[in-house]
Amino acid sequence: MTTTDERTYWIRTFGCQMNEHDSERLAGLLEVQGYRKVDSPDDASVAVFNTCAIRENADNRLYGNLGRMKSVKEARPEMKIVVGGCLAEKDRDVIVRKAPWVDVVLGTRNIEALPGLLRKAEESGIPVVEFSETLNVFPSALPARRDKSFHAWVAIQYGCNNACTFCIVPSVRGVEASRRLGDVLGEVKQLCSTGVSEVTLLGQNVNSYGRDIYRTPKFADLLLALDGIEGLERVRYTSPHPKDFREPVARAMAESSVVCEHLHLPVQSGSSRLLKRMKRSYTREKYLEKLHMARELVDGLAVTTDIIVGFPGETEQDFEATMSLVEQARFDAAYTFKYSARPGTEAAEMDGQVAPEVVSRRFERLAALQQQISLELNEQMVDSTVQVMVEGPSKKNPDKVTGRTRTNKLVHFAAAAGQGELLEVKITGAAPSHLEGCLVG
Ligand code: SAH
Ligand code: SF4
Ligand code: F3S
């Protein structure tokens, strides 16, 4: 407790947008209980770490942070430390063994249990560790405390039924479970009635949305059904899996006035041989075909991707195939990752783990190539006028604001404008990861 006896909380979120979404619910649950948000764990009666397990450095960061919390807990033994999220699932009992000062460990499928688990820990005085193998409540249905007033994450699907050999997500997030179409639409309508104008639909494999409850994917129907909701300006989604990305979804993107012209289509590698080892279920050619189809159908489409460098067995030739795919595909941006072996995944047991110095060299080459392409594509936008949604003051220059184009590019420009405002901006300058602009009119 703080000196005033006021109940306060602090949350640190690692990982992807799904975790940000879940953190907003954890915060919402605490606020309903009367907790107020603070900016430092030192002032918090409850400190929450919502963790990620996707790569090894995510693990290291959590244990480093928990190490630092030890003295905070010693100084204020009545405060509670909570660890949730994907690493909590992966490390279950290890966490309280490595950091016995942790009070509550909860999984990704029982976040609604947080208030009850805090009470349990308070009463028992010993760490409480609780997980659920099934999703009982869609976290989206829980109260949320959102960071941005104009934007909301909307989970449409939990878990993942794929078996990419490098990936830990299926084992920490469970099997695919879709939310009913009516529930998703209901949530979006409700959000828009309270001032939200942009939503990002979330799932690990959004293209298969609905298959588990309707027998057939309903993602394209969902996109079309969102068009026309009062107050809704922009719809984004992530991630589609290339194997399930088909024409109906691209057509729905083109037809809908709210779905943004941005596709994040993770390729992982440009080598069909490696894609097979990754169990991605598509080849280089198939991927490029789908990319071509999407660009043909959706005018002005920006495309981003994820790429893993140094997957087990990656030869120079495989890596050159990734380089040539990047040259051919001309992505607007790529999130590049060094392969990280995750315990329990198939790839962690594979022969041919690539030496770290080789991985680093390839990683640098790939990043440099992509930077060059991103810059060239951004430079082509100079002198054009685009619609930008303001996100807030620019972090680098307080005299400017930062916003996003429909194609998800960041633009810095001078304006007296608040979050969520839509403005016409003329692009005046370009860098690999952002644009500069000036207000029109
Ligand atoms: N469901 C999404 C990906 C979610 S994970 C999809 O299939 O598209 C986000 C990204 O992390 C992946 O696209 C991949 O590029 C990267 N990633 C996942 N596991 C990894 C690992 N073991 N090492 C390095 N990067 C990894
Ligand atoms: Fe992981 Fe593959 Fe599922 Fe994406 S589709 S979450 S990479 S297993
Ligand atoms: Fe996301 Fe990390 Fe979990 S990327 S799904 S928070 S392992």
GROMACS .gro file of C-alpha atoms and ligand atoms in nm:
model
  482
    1MET     CA    1   0.000   0.000   0.000
    2THR     CA    2   0.105   0.356  -0.053
    3THR     CA    3   0.120   0.583   0.249
    4THR     CA    4  -0.233   0.709   0.184
    5ASP     CA    5  -0.371   0.355   0.190
    6GLU     CA    6  -0.497   0.417  -0.160
    7ARG     CA    7  -0.509   0.108  -0.382
    8THR     CA    8  -0.286   0.158  -0.685
    9TYR     CA    9  -0.159  -0.056  -0.972
   10TRP     CA   10   0.114  -0.055  -1.232
   11ILE     CA   11   0.134  -0.277  -1.542
   12ARG     CA   12   0.427  -0.360  -1.768
   13THR     CA   13   0.338  -0.529  -2.096
   14PHE     CA   14   0.578  -0.735  -2.308
   15GLY     CA   15   0.510  -0.898  -2.645
   16CYS     CA   16   0.244  -0.852  -2.906
   17GLN     CA   17  -0.083  -0.665  -2.945
   18MET     CA   18  -0.275  -0.956  -2.796
   19ASN     CA   19  -0.091  -0.893  -2.471
   20GLU     CA   20  -0.165  -0.520  -2.493
   21HIS     CA   21  -0.528  -0.613  -2.536
   22ASP     CA   22  -0.515  -0.844  -2.234
   23SER     CA   23  -0.332  -0.582  -2.026
   24GLU     CA   24  -0.609  -0.333  -2.093
   25ARG     CA   25  -0.848  -0.591  -1.943
   26LEU     CA   26  -0.625  -0.661  -1.643
   27ALA     CA   27  -0.616  -0.284  -1.584
   28GLY     CA   28  -0.994  -0.261  -1.631
   29LEU     CA   29  -1.053  -0.538  -1.375
   30LEU     CA   30  -0.833  -0.360  -1.122
   31GLU     CA   31  -0.998  -0.023  -1.181
   32VAL     CA   32  -1.339  -0.177  -1.117
   33GLN     CA   33  -1.195  -0.291  -0.782
   34GLY     CA   34  -1.102   0.069  -0.702
   35TYR     CA   35  -0.733   0.063  -0.798
   36ARG     CA   36  -0.579   0.372  -0.961
   37LYS     CA   37  -0.300   0.356  -1.220
   38VAL     CA   38   0.048   0.480  -1.121
   39ASP     CA   39   0.364   0.525  -1.329
   40SER     CA   40   0.611   0.327  -1.121
   41PRO     CA   41   0.609  -0.012  -0.947
   42ASP     CA   42   0.762   0.166  -0.647
   43ASP     CA   43   0.428   0.336  -0.581
   44ALA     CA   44   0.200   0.046  -0.665
   45SER     CA   45   0.005  -0.179  -0.430
   46VAL     CA   46  -0.019  -0.423  -0.723
   47ALA     CA   47   0.254  -0.455  -0.988
   48VAL     CA   48   0.164  -0.667  -1.290
   49PHE     CA   49   0.404  -0.812  -1.549
   50ASN     CA   50   0.217  -0.934  -1.856
   51THR     CA   51   0.483  -1.146  -2.022
   52CYS     CA   52   0.585  -1.281  -2.363
   53ALA     CA   53   0.770  -1.602  -2.447
   54ILE     CA   54   0.823  -1.567  -2.820
   55ARG     CA   55   1.203  -1.530  -2.804
   56GLU     CA   56   1.461  -1.597  -2.538
   57ASN     CA   57   1.539  -1.232  -2.468
   58ALA     CA   58   1.176  -1.194  -2.356
   59ASP     CA   59   1.247  -1.453  -2.084
   60ASN     CA   60   1.564  -1.279  -1.975
   61ARG     CA   61   1.394  -0.943  -1.951
   62LEU     CA   62   1.124  -1.075  -1.720
   63TYR     CA   63   1.368  -1.235  -1.477
   64GLY     CA   64   1.579  -0.917  -1.478
   65ASN     CA   65   1.269  -0.715  -1.391
   66LEU     CA   66   1.157  -0.957  -1.123
   67GLY     CA   67   1.507  -0.943  -0.972
   68ARG     CA   68   1.470  -0.568  -0.937
   69MET     CA   69   1.129  -0.611  -0.772
   70LYS     CA   70   1.280  -0.807  -0.484
   71SER     CA   71   1.392  -0.498  -0.294
   72VAL     CA   72   1.062  -0.321  -0.364
   73LYS     CA   73   0.880  -0.614  -0.206
   74GLU     CA   74   1.121  -0.623   0.089
   75ALA     CA   75   1.055  -0.257   0.157
   76ARG     CA   76   0.678  -0.298   0.128
   77PRO     CA   77   0.591  -0.663   0.197
   78GLU     CA   78   0.216  -0.594   0.169
   79MET     CA   79   0.241  -0.501  -0.201
   80LYS     CA   80   0.152  -0.774  -0.452
   81ILE     CA   81   0.351  -0.883  -0.755
   82VAL     CA   82   0.158  -1.052  -1.037
   83VAL     CA   83   0.302  -1.237  -1.338
   84GLY     CA   84   0.064  -1.316  -1.623
   85GLY     CA   85   0.088  -1.385  -1.995
   86CYS     CA   86   0.265  -1.632  -2.219
   87LEU     CA   87   0.583  -1.676  -2.018
   88ALA     CA   88   0.373  -1.742  -1.709
   89GLU     CA   89   0.215  -2.029  -1.907
   90LYS     CA   90   0.552  -2.156  -2.025
   91ASP     CA   91   0.732  -2.130  -1.692
   92ARG     CA   92   0.437  -2.202  -1.459
   93ASP     CA   93   0.611  -2.321  -1.139
   94VAL     CA   94   0.958  -2.200  -1.234
   95ILE     CA   95   0.858  -1.838  -1.171
   96VAL     CA   96   0.786  -1.875  -0.799
   97ARG     CA   97   1.095  -2.093  -0.763
   98LYS     CA   98   1.318  -1.833  -0.929
   99ALA     CA   99   1.139  -1.536  -0.770
  100PRO     CA  100   0.962  -1.648  -0.451
  101TRP     CA  101   0.859  -1.287  -0.383
  102VAL     CA  102   0.599  -1.315  -0.662
  103ASP     CA  103   0.243  -1.337  -0.521
  104VAL     CA  104   0.023  -1.437  -0.814
  105VAL     CA  105   0.096  -1.626  -1.136
  106LEU     CA  106  -0.191  -1.654  -1.383
  107GLY     CA  107  -0.227  -1.778  -1.738
  108THR     CA  108  -0.352  -1.632  -2.064
  109ARG     CA  109  -0.691  -1.803  -2.043
  110ASN     CA  110  -0.802  -1.697  -1.695
  111ILE     CA  111  -0.727  -1.327  -1.675
  112GLU     CA  112  -1.074  -1.265  -1.535
  113ALA     CA  113  -0.953  -1.446  -1.220
  114LEU     CA  114  -0.706  -1.171  -1.123
  115PRO     CA  115  -0.913  -0.997  -0.849
  116GLY     CA  116  -1.000  -1.332  -0.685
  117LEU     CA  117  -0.639  -1.453  -0.698
  118LEU     CA  118  -0.517  -1.130  -0.538
  119ARG     CA  119  -0.764  -1.184  -0.252
  120LYS     CA  120  -0.648  -1.545  -0.219
  121ALA     CA  121  -0.284  -1.439  -0.202
  122GLU     CA  122  -0.368  -1.172   0.055
  123GLU     CA  123  -0.554  -1.420   0.276
  124SER     CA  124  -0.310  -1.711   0.246
  125GLY     CA  125   0.014  -1.514   0.246
  126ILE     CA  126   0.165  -1.764  -0.001
  127PRO     CA  127   0.204  -1.745  -0.379
  128VAL     CA  128  -0.106  -1.841  -0.576
  129VAL     CA  129  -0.049  -2.008  -0.914
  130GLU     CA  130  -0.355  -2.072  -1.131
  131PHE     CA  131  -0.410  -2.157  -1.497
  132SER     CA  132  -0.701  -2.264  -1.714
  133GLU     CA  133  -0.671  -2.507  -2.003
  134THR     CA  134  -0.980  -2.360  -2.166
  135LEU     CA  135  -1.095  -2.009  -2.230
  136ASN     CA  136  -1.394  -1.950  -2.002
  137VAL     CA  137  -1.452  -1.583  -2.068
  138PHE     CA  138  -1.338  -1.395  -2.377
  139PRO     CA  139  -1.125  -1.121  -2.223
  140SER     CA  140  -1.288  -0.881  -2.468
  141ALA     CA  141  -1.603  -0.912  -2.262
  142LEU     CA  142  -1.420  -0.781  -1.954
  143PRO     CA  143  -1.401  -0.415  -1.851
  144ALA     CA  144  -1.110  -0.240  -2.022
  145ARG     CA  145  -0.894   0.057  -1.942
  146ARG     CA  146  -0.764   0.165  -2.282
  147ASP     CA  147  -0.446   0.361  -2.339
  148LYS     CA  148  -0.577   0.556  -2.637
  149SER     CA  149  -0.929   0.695  -2.641
  150PHE     CA  150  -0.979   0.666  -3.017
  151HIS     CA  151  -0.835   0.318  -3.070
  152ALA     CA  152  -0.936  -0.024  -2.942
  153TRP     CA  153  -0.793  -0.374  -2.980
  154VAL     CA  154  -1.068  -0.623  -3.050
  155ALA     CA  155  -0.979  -0.991  -3.014
  156ILE     CA  156  -1.179  -1.200  -3.258
  157GLN     CA  157  -0.997  -1.527  -3.200
  158TYR     CA  158  -0.777  -1.678  -2.931
  159GLY     CA  159  -0.511  -1.945  -2.960
  160CYS     CA  160  -0.364  -2.105  -3.272
  161ASN     CA  161  -0.417  -2.440  -3.446
  162ASN     CA  162  -0.104  -2.418  -3.662
  163ALA     CA  163   0.218  -2.597  -3.587
  164CYS     CA  164   0.497  -2.372  -3.715
  165THR     CA  165   0.801  -2.557  -3.587
  166PHE     CA  166   0.972  -2.248  -3.441
  167CYS     CA  167   0.675  -2.113  -3.252
  168ILE     CA  168   0.574  -2.140  -2.888
  169VAL     CA  169   0.238  -1.963  -2.923
  170PRO     CA  170   0.016  -2.274  -2.966
  171SER     CA  171   0.155  -2.425  -2.647
  172VAL     CA  172   0.102  -2.108  -2.441
  173ARG     CA  173  -0.221  -1.979  -2.594
  174GLY     CA  174  -0.402  -2.306  -2.663
  175VAL     CA  175  -0.630  -2.407  -2.949
  176GLU     CA  176  -0.814  -2.165  -3.173
  177ALA     CA  177  -1.138  -2.029  -3.034
  178SER     CA  178  -1.337  -1.769  -3.226
  179ARG     CA  179  -1.580  -1.519  -3.083
  180ARG     CA  180  -1.927  -1.509  -3.233
  181LEU     CA  181  -1.970  -1.259  -3.515
  182GLY     CA  182  -2.259  -1.088  -3.335
  183ASP     CA  183  -2.047  -1.042  -3.022
  184VAL     CA  184  -1.761  -0.887  -3.218
  185LEU     CA  185  -1.996  -0.650  -3.402
  186GLY     CA  186  -2.172  -0.567  -3.076
  187GLU     CA  187  -1.843  -0.477  -2.913
  188VAL     CA  188  -1.731  -0.260  -3.204
  189LYS     CA  189  -2.066  -0.076  -3.208
  190GLN     CA  190  -2.047  -0.020  -2.836
  191LEU     CA  191  -1.688   0.108  -2.865
  192CYS     CA  192  -1.780   0.348  -3.143
  193SER     CA  193  -2.068   0.484  -2.939
  194THR     CA  194  -1.812   0.589  -2.677
  195GLY     CA  195  -1.580   0.771  -2.919
  196VAL     CA  196  -1.359   0.498  -3.066
  197SER     CA  197  -1.300   0.545  -3.439
  198GLU     CA  198  -1.027   0.289  -3.511
  199VAL     CA  199  -1.022  -0.079  -3.421
  200THR     CA  200  -0.756  -0.344  -3.472
  201LEU     CA  201  -0.892  -0.697  -3.497
  202LEU     CA  202  -0.662  -0.948  -3.333
  203GLY     CA  203  -0.596  -1.317  -3.378
  204GLN     CA  204  -0.298  -1.544  -3.451
  205ASN     CA  205  -0.452  -1.659  -3.777
  206VAL     CA  206  -0.740  -1.422  -3.849
  207ASN     CA  207  -0.817  -1.579  -4.187
  208SER     CA  208  -0.950  -1.889  -4.017
  209TYR     CA  209  -1.171  -1.678  -3.792
  210GLY     CA  210  -1.506  -1.850  -3.741
  211ARG     CA  211  -1.406  -2.194  -3.868
  212ASP     CA  212  -1.436  -2.352  -3.522
  213ILE     CA  213  -1.792  -2.225  -3.464
  214TYR     CA  214  -1.941  -2.182  -3.814
  215ARG     CA  215  -1.748  -2.466  -3.994
  216THR     CA  216  -1.635  -2.214  -4.253
  217PRO     CA  217  -1.411  -1.907  -4.219
  218LYS     CA  218  -1.607  -1.586  -4.172
  219PHE     CA  219  -1.329  -1.328  -4.177
  220ALA     CA  220  -1.432  -1.167  -4.506
  221ASP     CA  221  -1.793  -1.148  -4.382
  222LEU     CA  222  -1.672  -0.984  -4.063
  223LEU     CA  223  -1.475  -0.720  -4.254
  224LEU     CA  224  -1.777  -0.639  -4.470
  225ALA     CA  225  -2.013  -0.630  -4.172
  226LEU     CA  226  -1.799  -0.365  -4.002
  227ASP     CA  227  -1.850  -0.120  -4.286
  228GLY     CA  228  -2.120   0.130  -4.197
  229ILE     CA  229  -2.094   0.119  -3.817
  230GLU     CA  230  -2.153   0.474  -3.705
  231GLY     CA  231  -1.836   0.654  -3.599
  232LEU     CA  232  -1.602   0.381  -3.725
  233GLU     CA  233  -1.334   0.527  -3.957
  234ARG     CA  234  -1.059   0.267  -3.970
  235VAL     CA  235  -1.029  -0.108  -3.930
  236ARG     CA  236  -0.695  -0.286  -3.911
  237TYR     CA  237  -0.621  -0.651  -3.844
  238THR     CA  238  -0.332  -0.876  -3.757
  239SER     CA  239  -0.213  -1.138  -3.837
  240PRO     CA  240  -0.333  -1.324  -4.140
  241HIS     CA  241  -0.146  -1.647  -4.218
  242PRO     CA  242  -0.046  -1.664  -4.586
  243LYS     CA  243  -0.175  -2.020  -4.627
  244ASP     CA  244  -0.532  -1.908  -4.547
  245PHE     CA  245  -0.520  -1.564  -4.707
  246ARG     CA  246  -0.751  -1.584  -5.009
  247GLU     CA  247  -0.935  -1.366  -5.257
  248PRO     CA  248  -1.257  -1.309  -5.057
  249VAL     CA  249  -1.060  -1.130  -4.785
  250ALA     CA  250  -0.870  -0.914  -5.035
  251ARG     CA  251  -1.199  -0.833  -5.209
  252ALA     CA  252  -1.359  -0.742  -4.878
  253MET     CA  253  -1.063  -0.512  -4.806
  254ALA     CA  254  -1.110  -0.343  -5.142
  255GLU     CA  255  -1.486  -0.313  -5.105
  256SER     CA  256  -1.497  -0.185  -4.750
  257SER     CA  257  -1.448   0.186  -4.696
  258VAL     CA  258  -1.322   0.138  -4.340
  259VAL     CA  259  -1.071  -0.146  -4.377
  260CYS     CA  260  -0.729   0.017  -4.420
  261GLU     CA  261  -0.503  -0.049  -4.718
  262HIS     CA  262  -0.244  -0.232  -4.511
  263LEU     CA  263  -0.167  -0.601  -4.506
  264HIS     CA  264   0.074  -0.758  -4.259
  265LEU     CA  265   0.154  -1.092  -4.421
  266PRO     CA  266   0.436  -1.273  -4.237
  267VAL     CA  267   0.656  -1.463  -4.484
  268GLN     CA  268   0.928  -1.589  -4.241
  269SER     CA  269   1.162  -1.703  -4.522
  270GLY     CA  270   1.209  -1.680  -4.897
  271SER     CA  271   1.331  -2.037  -4.926
  272SER     CA  272   1.065  -2.300  -4.998
  273ARG     CA  273   1.293  -2.564  -4.847
  274LEU     CA  274   1.305  -2.374  -4.519
  275LEU     CA  275   0.935  -2.288  -4.527
  276LYS     CA  276   0.873  -2.662  -4.540
  277ARG     CA  277   1.095  -2.719  -4.237
  278MET     CA  278   0.904  -2.441  -4.064
  279LYS     CA  279   0.573  -2.616  -4.153
  280ARG     CA  280   0.430  -2.293  -4.291
  281SER     CA  281   0.225  -2.478  -4.561
  282TYR     CA  282   0.314  -2.246  -4.848
  283THR     CA  283   0.604  -2.208  -5.089
  284ARG     CA  284   0.791  -1.896  -5.194
  285GLU     CA  285   0.595  -1.898  -5.522
  286LYS     CA  286   0.258  -1.937  -5.351
  287TYR     CA  287   0.339  -1.649  -5.117
  288LEU     CA  288   0.437  -1.419  -5.404
  289GLU     CA  289   0.122  -1.521  -5.591
  290LYS     CA  290  -0.095  -1.421  -5.294
  291LEU     CA  291   0.091  -1.095  -5.259
  292HIS     CA  292   0.033  -1.020  -5.625
  293MET     CA  293  -0.337  -1.105  -5.590
  294ALA     CA  294  -0.374  -0.872  -5.290
  295ARG     CA  295  -0.199  -0.585  -5.467
  296GLU     CA  296  -0.409  -0.634  -5.781
  297LEU     CA  297  -0.731  -0.619  -5.582
  298VAL     CA  298  -0.656  -0.352  -5.321
  299ASP     CA  299  -0.556  -0.013  -5.458
  300GLY     CA  300  -0.262   0.152  -5.284
  301LEU     CA  301  -0.198  -0.148  -5.058
  302ALA     CA  302   0.100  -0.129  -4.820
  303VAL     CA  303   0.245  -0.463  -4.720
  304THR     CA  304   0.458  -0.548  -4.417
  305THR     CA  305   0.599  -0.882  -4.309
  306ASP     CA  306   0.788  -1.083  -4.045
  307ILE     CA  307   1.111  -1.264  -4.130
  308ILE     CA  308   1.319  -1.506  -3.924
  309VAL     CA  309   1.693  -1.521  -3.989
  310GLY     CA  310   1.901  -1.824  -3.891
  311PHE     CA  311   1.630  -2.089  -3.868
  312PRO     CA  312   1.798  -2.431  -3.814
  313GLY     CA  313   1.944  -2.558  -4.140
  314GLU     CA  314   1.946  -2.214  -4.310
  315THR     CA  315   2.224  -2.223  -4.571
  316GLU     CA  316   2.376  -1.929  -4.758
  317GLN     CA  317   2.155  -2.028  -5.047
  318ASP     CA  318   1.840  -2.025  -4.831
  319PHE     CA  319   1.935  -1.684  -4.698
  320GLU     CA  320   1.999  -1.551  -5.048
  321ALA     CA  321   1.649  -1.673  -5.136
  322THR     CA  322   1.512  -1.457  -4.852
  323MET     CA  323   1.714  -1.159  -4.979
  324SER     CA  324   1.581  -1.205  -5.329
  325LEU     CA  325   1.224  -1.243  -5.205
  326VAL     CA  326   1.259  -0.916  -5.016
  327GLU     CA  327   1.389  -0.748  -5.331
  328GLN     CA  328   1.105  -0.890  -5.533
  329ALA     CA  329   0.824  -0.829  -5.284
  330ARG     CA  330   0.925  -0.473  -5.196
  331PHE     CA  331   0.766  -0.468  -4.851
  332ASP     CA  332   0.692  -0.131  -4.695
  333ALA     CA  333   0.849  -0.265  -4.377
  334ALA     CA  334   0.970  -0.595  -4.236
  335TYR     CA  335   1.001  -0.704  -3.874
  336THR     CA  336   1.315  -0.913  -3.878
  337PHE     CA  337   1.403  -1.154  -3.599
  338LYS     CA  338   1.702  -1.370  -3.520
  339TYR     CA  339   1.580  -1.724  -3.470
  340SER     CA  340   1.550  -1.810  -3.104
  341ALA     CA  341   1.517  -2.176  -3.001
  342ARG     CA  342   1.211  -2.222  -2.782
  343PRO     CA  343   1.206  -2.525  -2.555
  344GLY     CA  344   0.939  -2.776  -2.650
  345THR     CA  345   0.915  -2.666  -3.014
  346GLU     CA  346   1.013  -2.899  -3.300
  347ALA     CA  347   1.276  -2.662  -3.439
  348ALA     CA  348   1.462  -2.651  -3.108
  349GLU     CA  349   1.547  -3.019  -3.162
  350MET     CA  350   1.650  -2.983  -3.528
  351ASP     CA  351   2.002  -3.031  -3.660
  352GLY     CA  352   2.184  -2.742  -3.817
  353GLN     CA  353   2.148  -2.467  -3.555
  354VAL     CA  354   2.323  -2.169  -3.720
  355ALA     CA  355   2.623  -2.004  -3.550
  356PRO     CA  356   2.535  -1.670  -3.384
  357GLU     CA  357   2.797  -1.474  -3.582
  358VAL     CA  358   2.657  -1.608  -3.909
  359VAL     CA  359   2.306  -1.514  -3.800
  360SER     CA  360   2.419  -1.162  -3.705
  361ARG     CA  361   2.590  -1.109  -4.039
  362ARG     CA  362   2.284  -1.221  -4.233
  363PHE     CA  363   2.054  -1.021  -4.009
  364GLU     CA  364   2.251  -0.700  -4.075
  365ARG     CA  365   2.247  -0.755  -4.450
  366LEU     CA  366   1.874  -0.819  -4.453
  367ALA     CA  367   1.798  -0.518  -4.232
  368ALA     CA  368   2.007  -0.290  -4.455
  369LEU     CA  369   1.831  -0.411  -4.769
  370GLN     CA  370   1.487  -0.362  -4.617
  371GLN     CA  371   1.579  -0.013  -4.485
  372GLN     CA  372   1.678   0.086  -4.835
  373ILE     CA  373   1.351  -0.042  -4.982
  374SER     CA  374   1.141   0.119  -4.707
  375LEU     CA  375   1.315   0.449  -4.774
  376GLU     CA  376   1.259   0.426  -5.150
  377LEU     CA  377   0.889   0.351  -5.103
  378ASN     CA  378   0.848   0.633  -4.851
  379GLU     CA  379   1.032   0.876  -5.082
  380GLN     CA  380   0.776   0.799  -5.352
  381MET     CA  381   0.513   0.945  -5.120
  382VAL     CA  382   0.676   1.290  -5.103
  383ASP     CA  383   0.443   1.559  -5.245
  384SER     CA  384   0.135   1.340  -5.213
  385THR     CA  385  -0.152   1.429  -4.978
  386VAL     CA  386  -0.274   1.162  -4.740
  387GLN     CA  387  -0.532   1.119  -4.466
  388VAL     CA  388  -0.366   1.099  -4.125
  389MET     CA  389  -0.519   1.005  -3.790
  390VAL     CA  390  -0.350   1.187  -3.501
  391GLU     CA  391  -0.210   0.966  -3.225
  392GLY     CA  392  -0.070   1.237  -2.998
  393PRO     CA  393   0.229   1.467  -2.949
  394SER     CA  394   0.546   1.361  -3.129
  395LYS     CA  395   0.791   1.194  -2.891
  396LYS     CA  396   1.091   1.359  -3.053
  397ASN     CA  397   0.957   1.709  -3.109
  398PRO     CA  398   0.692   1.850  -2.874
  399ASP     CA  399   0.596   2.112  -3.135
  400LYS     CA  400   0.470   1.839  -3.364
  401VAL     CA  401   0.209   1.565  -3.356
  402THR     CA  402   0.242   1.208  -3.479
  403GLY     CA  403  -0.025   1.032  -3.677
  404ARG     CA  404  -0.074   0.734  -3.904
  405THR     CA  405  -0.173   0.705  -4.267
  406ARG     CA  406  -0.430   0.442  -4.362
  407THR     CA  407  -0.133   0.241  -4.485
  408ASN     CA  408   0.004   0.244  -4.128
  409LYS     CA  409   0.296   0.480  -4.188
  410LEU     CA  410   0.393   0.723  -3.915
  411VAL     CA  411   0.386   1.093  -4.007
  412HIS     CA  412   0.522   1.380  -3.796
  413PHE     CA  413   0.378   1.725  -3.867
  414ALA     CA  414   0.300   2.055  -3.698
  415ALA     CA  415  -0.063   2.094  -3.594
  416ALA     CA  416  -0.273   2.179  -3.293
  417ALA     CA  417  -0.470   1.856  -3.303
  418GLY     CA  418  -0.584   1.595  -3.056
  419GLN     CA  419  -0.593   1.212  -3.054
  420GLY     CA  420  -0.818   1.060  -3.314
  421GLU     CA  421  -0.851   1.368  -3.536
  422LEU     CA  422  -0.846   1.300  -3.910
  423LEU     CA  423  -0.643   1.550  -4.113
  424GLU     CA  424  -0.518   1.595  -4.467
  425VAL     CA  425  -0.139   1.610  -4.466
  426LYS     CA  426   0.103   1.679  -4.748
  427ILE     CA  427   0.415   1.463  -4.728
  428THR     CA  428   0.734   1.672  -4.739
  429GLY     CA  429   1.006   1.429  -4.635
  430ALA     CA  430   1.082   1.060  -4.595
  431ALA     CA  431   1.294   0.833  -4.377
  432PRO     CA  432   1.294   0.451  -4.367
  433SER     CA  433   1.049   0.429  -4.077
  434HIS     CA  434   0.856   0.756  -4.086
  435LEU     CA  435   0.742   1.051  -4.296
  436GLU     CA  436   0.746   1.426  -4.239
  437GLY     CA  437   0.453   1.636  -4.349
  438CYS     CA  438   0.264   1.961  -4.328
  439LEU     CA  439  -0.101   2.031  -4.273
  440VAL     CA  440  -0.304   2.109  -4.584
  441GLY     CA  441  -0.522   2.418  -4.577
  442SAH     N1  442   0.059  -1.572  -3.570
  442SAH     C1  443   0.148  -1.489  -3.638
  442SAH     C2  444   0.283  -1.473  -3.573
  442SAH     C3  445   0.289  -1.445  -3.428
  442SAH     S1  446   0.449  -1.440  -3.360
  442SAH     C4  447   0.172  -1.548  -3.777
  442SAH     O1  448   0.179  -1.667  -3.794
  442SAH     O2  449   0.184  -1.472  -3.867
  442SAH     C5  450   0.519  -1.297  -3.440
  442SAH     C6  451   0.646  -1.324  -3.514
  442SAH     O3  452   0.750  -1.363  -3.425
  442SAH     C7  453   0.640  -1.437  -3.614
  442SAH     O4  454   0.582  -1.399  -3.734
  442SAH     C8  455   0.786  -1.474  -3.630
  442SAH     O5  456   0.848  -1.400  -3.733
  442SAH     C9  457   0.847  -1.434  -3.496
  442SAH     N2  458   0.884  -1.553  -3.419
  442SAH    C10  459   0.802  -1.649  -3.370
  442SAH     N3  460   0.875  -1.746  -3.308
  442SAH    C11  461   1.006  -1.711  -3.320
  442SAH    C12  462   1.128  -1.771  -3.277
  442SAH     N4  463   1.131  -1.886  -3.213
  442SAH     N5  464   1.244  -1.705  -3.307
  442SAH    C13  465   1.243  -1.587  -3.373
  442SAH     N6  466   1.130  -1.528  -3.415
  442SAH    C14  467   1.012  -1.589  -3.390
  443SF4    FE1  468   0.294  -1.934  -3.425
  443SF4    FE2  469   0.251  -2.025  -3.667
  443SF4    FE3  470   0.047  -1.997  -3.496
  443SF4    FE4  471   0.166  -1.782  -3.599
  443SF4     S1  472   0.051  -1.938  -3.712
  443SF4     S2  473   0.111  -1.816  -3.384
  443SF4     S3  474   0.378  -1.845  -3.614
  443SF4     S4  475   0.218  -2.140  -3.477
  444F3S    FE1  476   0.221  -1.251  -2.811
  444F3S    FE2  477   0.454  -1.311  -2.704
  444F3S    FE3  478   0.240  -1.444  -2.636
  444F3S     S1  479   0.421  -1.250  -2.911
  444F3S     S2  480   0.103  -1.440  -2.810
  444F3S     S3  481   0.279  -1.226  -2.602
  444F3S     S4  482   0.442  -1.529  -2.672
   0.00000   0.00000   0.00000
